[in-house]
Amino acid sequence: MLELYEHSTSVCVIKVRLTLLEKNIPYEGHFIDLRRGGQFDPEYLKIHPGAVVPALVHNRMIFRESSVIQYYLEDAFPEPRMMPTNPVCRYRQRLLMKLIDDPIHPACGLLTQGVAFRKDFSSPEAIAKRMESIPDSRRRDRQRSVFTLGLDSDFVIDAVRDYQNLLSEMEKSLVDGPWLGGDLYSLADAAATPYVNRLYMLDIAELFLASCPKVGDWFDRVRIRHSFNEAITSWYSEDDAD
C-alpha cells in the first residue's frame, strides 16, 4: 500500500492525487494541515525535511517532488499509460511539466498569496512573524513583497506573465488532440489541472483564458472526469473557501 502525505488544496498534492486516481492505484492518505503548521511537525520533517507536501512512501522508500513522483508512478505502474510513446510528444509533455515546476509553481503561490492569503497578514507584525518561519531567503523576499504590496508587487506582475506563457504553450499543444498528450490523458494533463483550477478558485480565470479558448475547452473536459471530483472538488472545505 502506498502512503501519500497530502493537503486539501495543495497544487503539488493534486498532481500526484490525480495520477494515482487515473491509474487506479489505491493508497492511504495522511493529511498535513499546512495552514496550521503541520508541515513543521518533527515527525513529518523526518519524512520531508523541506517541510512541504507531497511525500509518497512506497515499499518503505520515500519519494519527494511532485513531478518526480508522477514519473515514478508511471514507471512503477505502467498501466494505464499516461505518457505518449512518440518521442516528440514525450518531449512536449516534459517541457510543459518543466514549465509547471518552474516558473509556474512559484507564480501560482504568489498569485494565491496576493489575491487570497494577504488578508491574513494585514499588519507588519503578522508579516514579520510569517517571515521568521521561512528559511529560504528568496522565498522570504517574494512573500514579504506580496504581503506588503499585494497585486502591485513586481513578483505578482512577473507571475502573470509566466502564467500567460504556460497557457500559450498549452494552447499550442491542444492543436494535436483533446489532451495535452494528444489523444492520451497524460501526466502533463494531471500536472496542469490544479494550476488552471487555481485561477478559477481565485476568480481570475477569465482574464487569462479569454485568449486561450482551447485551454478553456480542455478544462471543461477535465472537470467531468471522475478524478477531478475525487482529487479536487470533494476536498474543498469552508476553510478553503474562506
Short mmCIF file of C-alpha atoms in Angstrom, two decimals:
data_model
loop_
_atom_site.label_atom_id
_atom_site.label_comp_id
_atom_site.label_asym_id
_atom_site.label_seq_id
_atom_site.Cartn_x
_atom_site.Cartn_y
_atom_site.Cartn_z
CA MET A 1 0.00 0.00 0.00
CA LEU A 2 1.27 3.45 -0.94
CA GLU A 3 1.07 6.29 1.56
CA LEU A 4 0.56 9.90 0.45
CA TYR A 5 1.18 12.83 2.78
CA GLU A 6 -1.26 15.39 1.44
CA HIS A 7 -3.23 18.60 1.93
CA SER A 8 -6.65 19.51 0.55
CA THR A 9 -5.85 22.23 -2.00
CA SER A 10 -2.09 21.89 -2.48
CA VAL A 11 -1.46 22.05 -6.22
CA CYS A 12 1.53 19.71 -5.91
CA VAL A 13 -0.51 17.16 -3.99
CA ILE A 14 -3.35 17.34 -6.51
CA LYS A 15 -0.95 16.49 -9.37
CA VAL A 16 0.00 13.28 -7.60
CA ARG A 17 -3.52 12.53 -6.40
CA LEU A 18 -4.86 12.82 -9.96
CA THR A 19 -2.12 10.49 -11.21
CA LEU A 20 -2.94 7.89 -8.55
CA LEU A 21 -6.66 8.09 -9.34
CA GLU A 22 -6.20 7.95 -13.11
CA LYS A 23 -4.01 4.88 -12.70
CA ASN A 24 -6.45 3.30 -10.21
CA ILE A 25 -3.70 2.91 -7.61
CA PRO A 26 -5.03 2.51 -4.05
CA TYR A 27 -3.25 4.50 -1.37
CA GLU A 28 -3.53 5.58 2.24
CA GLY A 29 -3.65 9.32 2.77
CA HIS A 30 -2.18 11.28 5.71
CA PHE A 31 -3.49 14.85 5.99
CA ILE A 32 -0.91 17.54 6.72
CA ASP A 33 -2.58 20.79 7.81
CA LEU A 34 -0.40 23.38 6.08
CA ARG A 35 -2.39 26.35 7.36
CA ARG A 36 -1.75 25.35 10.96
CA GLY A 37 1.90 24.43 10.55
CA GLY A 38 1.55 20.66 10.27
CA GLN A 39 4.42 20.58 7.79
CA PHE A 40 6.78 21.67 10.59
CA ASP A 41 5.86 18.77 12.88
CA PRO A 42 9.11 16.98 13.83
CA GLU A 43 7.70 13.62 12.77
CA TYR A 44 6.78 14.94 9.33
CA LEU A 45 10.16 16.63 8.96
CA LYS A 46 11.71 13.18 9.19
CA ILE A 47 9.74 12.28 6.06
CA HIS A 48 10.21 15.59 4.24
CA PRO A 49 12.94 17.87 5.66
CA GLY A 50 11.79 20.57 3.24
CA ALA A 51 8.52 20.94 5.17
CA VAL A 52 6.36 20.76 2.04
CA VAL A 53 3.87 18.29 0.58
CA PRO A 54 3.52 15.84 -1.03
CA ALA A 55 5.65 12.96 0.12
CA LEU A 56 4.96 9.44 -1.09
CA VAL A 57 6.04 6.28 0.71
CA HIS A 58 6.17 3.03 -1.25
CA ASN A 59 7.90 -0.15 -0.09
CA ARG A 60 9.44 1.85 2.79
CA MET A 61 11.11 4.24 0.33
CA ILE A 62 10.27 7.95 0.48
CA PHE A 63 9.66 9.87 -2.77
CA ARG A 64 9.62 13.66 -2.90
CA GLU A 65 8.96 16.34 -5.56
CA SER A 66 5.56 16.03 -7.20
CA SER A 67 6.64 15.74 -10.86
CA VAL A 68 9.33 13.20 -9.97
CA ILE A 69 6.68 11.24 -8.06
CA GLN A 70 4.47 11.31 -11.17
CA TYR A 71 7.30 9.90 -13.30
CA TYR A 72 7.94 7.23 -10.66
CA LEU A 73 4.27 6.18 -10.68
CA GLU A 74 4.35 5.95 -14.48
CA ASP A 75 7.41 3.68 -14.29
CA ALA A 76 6.21 1.56 -11.37
CA PHE A 77 2.59 1.25 -12.55
CA PRO A 78 2.74 1.49 -16.36
CA GLU A 79 -0.93 0.70 -16.96
CA PRO A 80 -2.94 2.63 -17.86
CA ARG A 81 -0.28 4.53 -19.70
CA MET A 82 -0.02 8.29 -19.04
CA MET A 83 2.92 9.15 -21.30
CA PRO A 84 2.72 9.07 -25.12
CA THR A 85 5.08 6.77 -27.00
CA ASN A 86 6.01 9.29 -29.71
CA PRO A 87 9.35 10.95 -28.79
CA VAL A 88 8.21 14.42 -29.91
CA CYS A 89 5.01 14.15 -27.87
CA ARG A 90 7.03 12.94 -24.87
CA TYR A 91 9.30 15.96 -25.26
CA ARG A 92 6.29 18.30 -25.23
CA GLN A 93 4.98 16.60 -22.09
CA ARG A 94 8.27 17.03 -20.28
CA LEU A 95 8.57 20.65 -21.43
CA LEU A 96 5.13 21.50 -20.07
CA MET A 97 5.88 19.74 -16.79
CA LYS A 98 9.19 21.63 -16.55
CA LEU A 99 7.35 24.93 -17.02
CA ILE A 100 4.80 23.92 -14.39
CA ASP A 101 7.57 23.17 -11.88
CA ASP A 102 9.37 26.40 -12.64
CA PRO A 103 8.27 29.14 -13.03
CA ILE A 104 4.56 28.30 -12.69
CA HIS A 105 4.59 26.72 -9.25
CA PRO A 106 6.09 29.80 -7.55
CA ALA A 107 3.92 32.03 -9.76
CA CYS A 108 0.82 30.20 -8.55
CA GLY A 109 1.88 30.71 -4.94
CA LEU A 110 2.42 34.43 -5.49
CA LEU A 111 -0.98 34.92 -7.13
CA THR A 112 -2.65 32.94 -4.34
CA GLN A 113 -0.90 34.96 -1.67
CA GLY A 114 -1.70 38.27 -3.35
CA VAL A 115 -5.38 37.51 -4.00
CA ALA A 116 -6.43 35.17 -1.19
CA PHE A 117 -3.95 34.91 1.69
CA ARG A 118 -2.86 38.53 2.08
CA LYS A 119 -5.87 39.27 4.29
CA ASP A 120 -4.35 37.03 6.96
CA PHE A 121 -1.20 39.18 7.06
CA SER A 122 -2.63 42.68 7.36
CA SER A 123 -0.12 44.05 9.88
CA PRO A 124 3.67 44.44 9.82
CA GLU A 125 3.84 42.23 12.91
CA ALA A 126 1.93 39.39 11.19
CA ILE A 127 4.16 39.66 8.13
CA ALA A 128 7.32 39.63 10.27
CA LYS A 129 6.15 36.52 12.14
CA ARG A 130 5.45 34.77 8.84
CA MET A 131 8.89 35.70 7.51
CA GLU A 132 10.56 34.13 10.56
CA SER A 133 9.16 30.72 9.56
CA ILE A 134 10.61 30.79 6.00
CA PRO A 135 14.21 29.56 5.86
CA ASP A 136 14.75 30.25 2.12
CA SER A 137 15.75 33.91 1.69
CA ARG A 138 14.48 34.13 -1.91
CA ARG A 139 11.07 32.76 -0.97
CA ARG A 140 11.04 35.07 2.05
CA ASP A 141 11.73 38.15 -0.10
CA ARG A 142 8.97 37.24 -2.57
CA GLN A 143 6.38 36.69 0.14
CA ARG A 144 7.35 39.86 2.00
CA SER A 145 6.84 41.86 -1.18
CA VAL A 146 3.45 40.29 -1.96
CA PHE A 147 2.08 40.54 1.59
CA THR A 148 3.23 44.18 1.75
CA LEU A 149 2.32 45.43 -1.75
CA GLY A 150 -0.36 42.94 -2.83
CA LEU A 151 -1.05 42.81 -6.56
CA ASP A 152 1.25 45.81 -7.13
CA SER A 153 4.27 43.67 -6.29
CA ASP A 154 6.66 43.18 -9.22
CA PHE A 155 6.71 39.48 -8.32
CA VAL A 156 2.96 39.23 -8.98
CA ILE A 157 3.31 41.03 -12.30
CA ASP A 158 6.02 38.56 -13.33
CA ALA A 159 3.78 35.69 -12.17
CA VAL A 160 1.02 36.86 -14.52
CA ARG A 161 3.47 36.81 -17.45
CA ASP A 162 4.64 33.32 -16.51
CA TYR A 163 1.06 32.03 -16.42
CA GLN A 164 0.33 33.60 -19.80
CA ASN A 165 3.35 31.79 -21.25
CA LEU A 166 2.23 28.41 -19.87
CA LEU A 167 -1.31 28.81 -21.18
CA SER A 168 0.06 29.80 -24.58
CA GLU A 169 2.16 26.60 -24.68
CA MET A 170 -0.87 24.55 -23.63
CA GLU A 171 -2.93 26.18 -26.39
CA LYS A 172 -0.32 25.06 -28.94
CA SER A 173 -0.23 21.51 -27.59
CA LEU A 174 -4.02 21.19 -27.77
CA VAL A 175 -3.94 21.61 -31.55
CA ASP A 176 -2.98 17.91 -31.75
CA GLY A 177 -5.88 16.49 -29.74
CA PRO A 178 -8.26 16.85 -26.81
CA TRP A 179 -5.48 16.36 -24.25
CA LEU A 180 -2.01 17.74 -23.73
CA GLY A 181 -0.79 14.29 -24.71
CA GLY A 182 -2.79 14.30 -27.94
CA ASP A 183 -5.38 11.53 -27.72
CA LEU A 184 -3.96 10.39 -24.38
CA TYR A 185 -4.82 11.89 -20.98
CA SER A 186 -1.29 12.31 -19.70
CA LEU A 187 0.90 13.20 -16.76
CA ALA A 188 1.01 16.73 -18.15
CA ASP A 189 -2.80 16.97 -18.01
CA ALA A 190 -2.72 15.90 -14.37
CA ALA A 191 0.11 18.33 -13.68
CA ALA A 192 -1.56 21.34 -15.33
CA THR A 193 -5.04 20.78 -13.90
CA PRO A 194 -4.52 22.17 -10.38
CA TYR A 195 -2.74 25.26 -11.68
CA VAL A 196 -5.54 26.16 -14.07
CA ASN A 197 -8.09 25.26 -11.42
CA ARG A 198 -6.38 27.67 -9.02
CA LEU A 199 -7.18 30.52 -11.43
CA TYR A 200 -10.85 29.57 -11.13
CA MET A 201 -10.61 29.36 -7.34
CA LEU A 202 -9.17 32.89 -7.30
CA ASP A 203 -11.92 34.06 -9.72
CA ILE A 204 -9.41 35.35 -12.26
CA ALA A 205 -9.55 32.57 -14.87
CA GLU A 206 -11.50 34.61 -17.43
CA LEU A 207 -8.70 37.19 -17.53
CA PHE A 208 -6.27 34.51 -18.69
CA LEU A 209 -8.42 32.18 -20.79
CA ALA A 210 -10.06 34.80 -23.00
CA SER A 211 -7.13 34.43 -25.41
CA CYS A 212 -6.79 30.64 -24.92
CA PRO A 213 -10.12 29.06 -25.95
CA LYS A 214 -8.64 25.58 -26.40
CA VAL A 215 -7.42 25.63 -22.81
CA GLY A 216 -10.92 26.60 -21.67
CA ASP A 217 -12.42 23.69 -23.62
CA TRP A 218 -9.72 21.38 -22.22
CA PHE A 219 -10.59 22.37 -18.68
CA ASP A 220 -14.28 21.65 -19.34
CA ARG A 221 -13.27 18.11 -20.33
CA VAL A 222 -11.02 17.80 -17.29
CA ARG A 223 -13.80 18.79 -14.90
CA ILE A 224 -16.11 15.96 -15.96
CA ARG A 225 -13.54 13.22 -15.36
CA HIS A 226 -14.15 11.17 -12.22
CA SER A 227 -10.67 12.01 -10.95
CA PHE A 228 -11.42 15.74 -10.80
CA ASN A 229 -14.18 15.35 -8.22
CA GLU A 230 -12.21 12.83 -6.17
CA ALA A 231 -8.94 14.77 -6.27
CA ILE A 232 -10.24 18.35 -6.05
CA THR A 233 -13.94 19.07 -5.57
CA SER A 234 -14.59 16.61 -2.75
CA TRP A 235 -11.70 18.09 -0.76
CA TYR A 236 -12.92 21.70 -0.96
CA SER A 237 -13.91 22.88 2.53
CA GLU A 238 -15.33 26.01 4.17
CA ASP A 239 -11.80 26.74 5.35
CA ASP A 240 -10.62 26.64 1.73
CA ALA A 241 -13.48 28.87 0.59
CA ASP A 242 -12.61 31.42 3.28
#
